[in-house]
Amino acid sequence: MKFERIAVIVMDSVGIGELPDAAAYGDAGAHTLGHIVQRVPGVALPNMRKLGLANIAPIADWQPDPEPVGYHAKMAEVSAGKDTMTGHWELMGLRIEQPFRTFPNGFPPALIEAFERETGRHVIGNKPASGTAILDELGEEQMKSGAWIVYTSSDSVFQIAAHEEIIPLEELYDACRIARRLTLKDEYSVGRVIARPYVGKPGAFKRTANRHDYAVKPPMPTVLNALKAAGHDVIGVGKISDIFDGEGITKSYPTKSNAHGVEVTKAQLEASFRGLLFTNLVDFDSLYGHRRDPQGYAEALEAFDREIPTLMSCLGERDLLVITADHGNDPTHAGTDHTREYVPLLVYSPAFRASGHLGTLETFADLAATIADNFGLAFATHGRSFLDRLQ
């Protein structure tokens, strides 16, 4: 069975249980979805459960659906790392052997000095921190001094925070472009530079929707490049274009929230295109996973679940909907980092005449192989297509 359009929605960080090598990443016992369901009474995700979510792996006391309407599986990550870029790149066919560098003690003085020199502003912070905690600590000082707040995390990120009323957005974005150039050097090898503008007063700072990511290009072409080269549409919603540095993207629609991302996705499904619609819903990760907020995470999952019937109603007979994730971020786990987990795979089309369990897929790249198989692309990947199993 082949499809004219494929819509892939990434629930950023919705892992479904520790990978066999999780202990090597400090993530033994992690289970993002399972621990949320255990921690928050009454979590109800009826639509994803109807698609087979509870059939994939044990999730608290949930019972499998006896007649799921789609196909379901869990996928293992084989790349080295547990970050957003590595996860998305593997979903689109790559295998990353060398993880990006992280900076648990802050960035080297030589990098900070070069950044200060080229931007003309001093740096405060320069340490791993929560995005909200660093504003509570240094936001007022930043407003008085006009310095950059630079911070990182357990991910490979160089984040720059600035109050929008103190430093204009375009100056912040220019600074990010400078940081991006500087951090491409081999001795730094930072995955992403992120603009983190905020507003408000001391005690009530709030990050705005004007975030912008500056990623490195994937080290080799992904299935997105193959789709674009073959004349297909490749529509990125949310931070997809940023994650791939625009590679293989024909149209991009940045979003401000999960809700906005869902609305844009529905609008694109109701429009005419032929190819791939690729959406990232980041709030699960940025607002709830990193902030270790199981209650907020559960509510965000329920909000997305309520949208699934509408998303399904937007599908044509030759459309395929894929819901998955890029890594875990267990809000009950120690620290504030991503967690090394399997990710769920839920697959649905109005054309299906059967349903079933696809098992445990050996790599996220099986999705890329399936996309390439569907569109008849000459794209080499270590993944294996499951297209012929969809009936």
mmCIF file of N, CA, C and O in Angstrom, residues 253-297:
data_model
loop_
_atom_site.group_PDB
_atom_site.id
_atom_site.type_symbol
_atom_site.label_atom_id
_atom_site.label_comp_id
_atom_site.label_asym_id
_atom_site.label_seq_id
_atom_site.Cartn_x
_atom_site.Cartn_y
_atom_site.Cartn_z
ATOM 1 N N TYR A 253 6.981 26.469 8.564
ATOM 2 C CA TYR A 253 6.015 27.234 9.353
ATOM 3 C C TYR A 253 6.399 27.149 10.832
ATOM 4 O O TYR A 253 6.017 26.215 11.532
ATOM 5 N N PRO A 254 7.176 28.120 11.339
ATOM 6 C CA PRO A 254 7.497 28.137 12.772
ATOM 7 C C PRO A 254 6.223 28.277 13.599
ATOM 8 O O PRO A 254 5.233 28.858 13.141
ATOM 9 N N THR A 255 6.247 27.742 14.809
ATOM 10 C CA THR A 255 5.065 27.774 15.657
ATOM 11 C C THR A 255 5.415 28.289 17.047
ATOM 12 O O THR A 255 6.588 28.314 17.447
ATOM 13 N N LYS A 256 4.377 28.667 17.793
ATOM 14 C CA LYS A 256 4.568 29.261 19.113
ATOM 15 C C LYS A 256 4.242 28.311 20.253
ATOM 16 O O LYS A 256 4.551 28.606 21.410
ATOM 17 N N SER A 257 3.607 27.189 19.965
ATOM 18 C CA SER A 257 3.169 26.273 21.008
ATOM 19 C C SER A 257 2.711 24.968 20.375
ATOM 20 O O SER A 257 2.571 24.875 19.149
ATOM 21 N N ASN A 258 2.446 23.976 21.214
ATOM 22 C CA ASN A 258 1.853 22.739 20.697
ATOM 23 C C ASN A 258 0.537 23.013 19.985
ATOM 24 O O ASN A 258 0.274 22.495 18.896
ATOM 25 N N ALA A 259 -0.318 23.810 20.634
ATOM 26 C CA ALA A 259 -1.629 24.095 20.049
ATOM 27 C C ALA A 259 -1.493 24.748 18.684
ATOM 28 O O ALA A 259 -2.209 24.394 17.734
ATOM 29 N N HIS A 260 -0.569 25.696 18.567
ATOM 30 C CA HIS A 260 -0.336 26.357 17.285
ATOM 31 C C HIS A 260 0.188 25.348 16.258
ATOM 32 O O HIS A 260 -0.234 25.346 15.094
ATOM 33 N N GLY A 261 1.096 24.466 16.703
ATOM 34 C CA GLY A 261 1.628 23.456 15.791
ATOM 35 C C GLY A 261 0.553 22.532 15.252
ATOM 36 O O GLY A 261 0.553 22.169 14.074
ATOM 37 N N VAL A 262 -0.392 22.154 16.129
ATOM 38 C CA VAL A 262 -1.492 21.302 15.681
ATOM 39 C C VAL A 262 -2.374 22.042 14.685
ATOM 40 O O VAL A 262 -2.802 21.475 13.661
ATOM 41 N N GLU A 263 -2.656 23.323 14.956
ATOM 42 C CA GLU A 263 -3.491 24.100 14.038
ATOM 43 C C GLU A 263 -2.844 24.234 12.666
ATOM 44 O O GLU A 263 -3.514 24.095 11.637
ATOM 45 N N VAL A 264 -1.539 24.506 12.644
ATOM 46 C CA VAL A 264 -0.835 24.616 11.363
ATOM 47 C C VAL A 264 -0.836 23.268 10.647
ATOM 48 O O VAL A 264 -1.028 23.198 9.425
ATOM 49 N N THR A 265 -0.644 22.194 11.384
ATOM 50 C CA THR A 265 -0.659 20.862 10.784
ATOM 51 C C THR A 265 -2.011 20.563 10.149
ATOM 52 O O THR A 265 -2.089 20.064 9.012
ATOM 53 N N LYS A 266 -3.089 20.861 10.865
ATOM 54 C CA LYS A 266 -4.426 20.639 10.307
ATOM 55 C C LYS A 266 -4.637 21.484 9.056
ATOM 56 O O LYS A 266 -5.199 21.003 8.058
ATOM 57 N N ALA A 267 -4.197 22.733 9.086
ATOM 58 C CA ALA A 267 -4.368 23.603 7.924
ATOM 59 C C ALA A 267 -3.621 23.057 6.709
ATOM 60 O O ALA A 267 -4.128 23.102 5.579
ATOM 61 N N GLN A 268 -2.423 22.522 6.931
ATOM 62 C CA GLN A 268 -1.660 21.959 5.824
ATOM 63 C C GLN A 268 -2.301 20.675 5.293
ATOM 64 O O GLN A 268 -2.296 20.425 4.091
ATOM 65 N N LEU A 269 -2.858 19.872 6.186
ATOM 66 C CA LEU A 269 -3.537 18.662 5.738
ATOM 67 C C LEU A 269 -4.786 18.989 4.926
ATOM 68 O O LEU A 269 -5.166 18.235 4.019
ATOM 69 N N GLU A 270 -5.420 20.103 5.243
ATOM 70 C CA GLU A 270 -6.607 20.512 4.500
ATOM 71 C C GLU A 270 -6.249 21.182 3.182
ATOM 72 O O GLU A 270 -7.108 21.354 2.310
ATOM 73 N N ALA A 271 -4.985 21.570 3.019
ATOM 74 C CA ALA A 271 -4.514 22.165 1.767
ATOM 75 C C ALA A 271 -4.026 21.060 0.834
ATOM 76 O O ALA A 271 -4.099 19.869 1.145
ATOM 77 N N SER A 272 -3.526 21.459 -0.297
ATOM 78 C CA SER A 272 -3.077 20.496 -1.299
ATOM 79 C C SER A 272 -1.550 20.449 -1.323
ATOM 80 O O SER A 272 -0.893 21.461 -1.536
ATOM 81 N N PHE A 273 -0.996 19.276 -1.092
ATOM 82 C CA PHE A 273 0.436 19.059 -1.267
ATOM 83 C C PHE A 273 0.645 17.579 -1.553
ATOM 84 O O PHE A 273 -0.234 16.749 -1.313
ATOM 85 N N ARG A 274 1.816 17.248 -2.037
ATOM 86 C CA ARG A 274 2.162 15.846 -2.268
ATOM 87 C C ARG A 274 3.570 15.612 -1.764
ATOM 88 O O ARG A 274 4.525 16.180 -2.275
ATOM 89 N N GLY A 275 3.665 14.840 -0.729
ATOM 90 C CA GLY A 275 4.971 14.577 -0.140
ATOM 91 C C GLY A 275 4.853 14.412 1.362
ATOM 92 O O GLY A 275 3.979 13.693 1.846
ATOM 93 N N LEU A 276 5.726 15.105 2.105
ATOM 94 C CA LEU A 276 5.849 14.916 3.544
ATOM 95 C C LEU A 276 5.500 16.185 4.307
ATOM 96 O O LEU A 276 5.981 17.276 3.982
ATOM 97 N N LEU A 277 4.678 16.038 5.327
ATOM 98 C CA LEU A 277 4.393 17.080 6.304
ATOM 99 C C LEU A 277 5.024 16.625 7.609
ATOM 100 O O LEU A 277 4.688 15.565 8.132
ATOM 101 N N PHE A 278 5.944 17.417 8.148
ATOM 102 C CA PHE A 278 6.796 16.996 9.261
ATOM 103 C C PHE A 278 6.657 18.023 10.379
ATOM 104 O O PHE A 278 7.084 19.173 10.238
ATOM 105 N N THR A 279 6.052 17.620 11.492
ATOM 106 C CA THR A 279 5.729 18.537 12.587
ATOM 107 C C THR A 279 6.458 18.149 13.855
ATOM 108 O O THR A 279 6.522 16.971 14.217
ATOM 109 N N ASN A 280 6.984 19.151 14.555
ATOM 110 C CA ASN A 280 7.525 18.944 15.899
ATOM 111 C C ASN A 280 6.675 19.713 16.898
ATOM 112 O O ASN A 280 6.419 20.904 16.723
ATOM 113 N N LEU A 281 6.227 19.019 17.949
ATOM 114 C CA LEU A 281 5.483 19.644 19.051
ATOM 115 C C LEU A 281 6.426 19.699 20.244
ATOM 116 O O LEU A 281 6.644 18.708 20.944
ATOM 117 N N VAL A 282 6.983 20.890 20.504
ATOM 118 C CA VAL A 282 8.116 21.008 21.427
ATOM 119 C C VAL A 282 7.723 21.199 22.881
ATOM 120 O O VAL A 282 8.524 20.973 23.782
ATOM 121 N N ASP A 283 6.475 21.588 23.154
ATOM 122 C CA ASP A 283 6.119 21.947 24.533
ATOM 123 C C ASP A 283 6.301 20.788 25.510
ATOM 124 O O ASP A 283 6.656 21.010 26.673
ATOM 125 N N PHE A 284 6.041 19.556 25.058
ATOM 126 C CA PHE A 284 6.221 18.415 25.956
ATOM 127 C C PHE A 284 7.615 18.455 26.590
ATOM 128 O O PHE A 284 7.783 18.226 27.781
ATOM 129 N N ASP A 285 8.610 18.741 25.759
ATOM 130 C CA ASP A 285 10.009 18.740 26.182
ATOM 131 C C ASP A 285 10.379 20.022 26.917
ATOM 132 O O ASP A 285 10.824 19.998 28.061
ATOM 133 N N SER A 286 10.170 21.152 26.255
ATOM 134 C CA SER A 286 10.707 22.408 26.785
ATOM 135 C C SER A 286 9.953 22.925 27.997
ATOM 136 O O SER A 286 10.558 23.474 28.926
ATOM 137 N N LEU A 287 8.645 22.755 28.016
ATOM 138 C CA LEU A 287 7.858 23.305 29.117
ATOM 139 C C LEU A 287 7.669 22.343 30.281
ATOM 140 O O LEU A 287 7.480 22.790 31.425
ATOM 141 N N TYR A 288 7.720 21.035 30.016
ATOM 142 C CA TYR A 288 7.342 20.085 31.058
ATOM 143 C C TYR A 288 8.414 19.041 31.367
ATOM 144 O O TYR A 288 8.656 18.734 32.530
ATOM 145 N N GLY A 289 9.062 18.494 30.349
ATOM 146 C CA GLY A 289 10.105 17.510 30.605
ATOM 147 C C GLY A 289 11.296 18.116 31.310
ATOM 148 O O GLY A 289 11.694 17.666 32.388
ATOM 149 N N HIS A 290 11.886 19.152 30.720
ATOM 150 C CA HIS A 290 13.065 19.782 31.316
ATOM 151 C C HIS A 290 12.755 20.428 32.658
ATOM 152 O O HIS A 290 13.635 20.539 33.512
ATOM 153 N N ARG A 291 11.520 20.856 32.837
ATOM 154 C CA ARG A 291 11.147 21.498 34.104
ATOM 155 C C ARG A 291 10.631 20.504 35.132
ATOM 156 O O ARG A 291 10.196 20.892 36.214
ATOM 157 N N ARG A 292 10.674 19.211 34.773
ATOM 158 C CA ARG A 292 10.270 18.138 35.690
ATOM 159 C C ARG A 292 8.880 18.397 36.271
ATOM 160 O O ARG A 292 8.686 18.436 37.483
ATOM 161 N N ASP A 293 7.935 18.524 35.330
ATOM 162 C CA ASP A 293 6.550 18.848 35.679
ATOM 163 C C ASP A 293 5.631 17.752 35.138
ATOM 164 O O ASP A 293 5.061 17.888 34.059
ATOM 165 N N PRO A 294 5.441 16.653 35.877
ATOM 166 C CA PRO A 294 4.585 15.567 35.377
ATOM 167 C C PRO A 294 3.144 16.008 35.143
ATOM 168 O O PRO A 294 2.517 15.568 34.172
ATOM 169 N N GLN A 295 2.608 16.858 36.012
ATOM 170 C CA GLN A 295 1.226 17.301 35.871
ATOM 171 C C GLN A 295 1.046 18.087 34.575
ATOM 172 O O GLN A 295 0.114 17.834 33.798
ATOM 173 N N GLY A 296 1.922 19.051 34.332
ATOM 174 C CA GLY A 296 1.833 19.826 33.100
ATOM 175 C C GLY A 296 2.044 18.970 31.873
ATOM 176 O O GLY A 296 1.359 19.154 30.846
ATOM 177 N N TYR A 297 2.965 18.020 31.970
ATOM 178 C CA TYR A 297 3.231 17.105 30.852
ATOM 179 C C TYR A 297 1.972 16.290 30.544
ATOM 180 O O TYR A 297 1.569 16.145 29.385
#
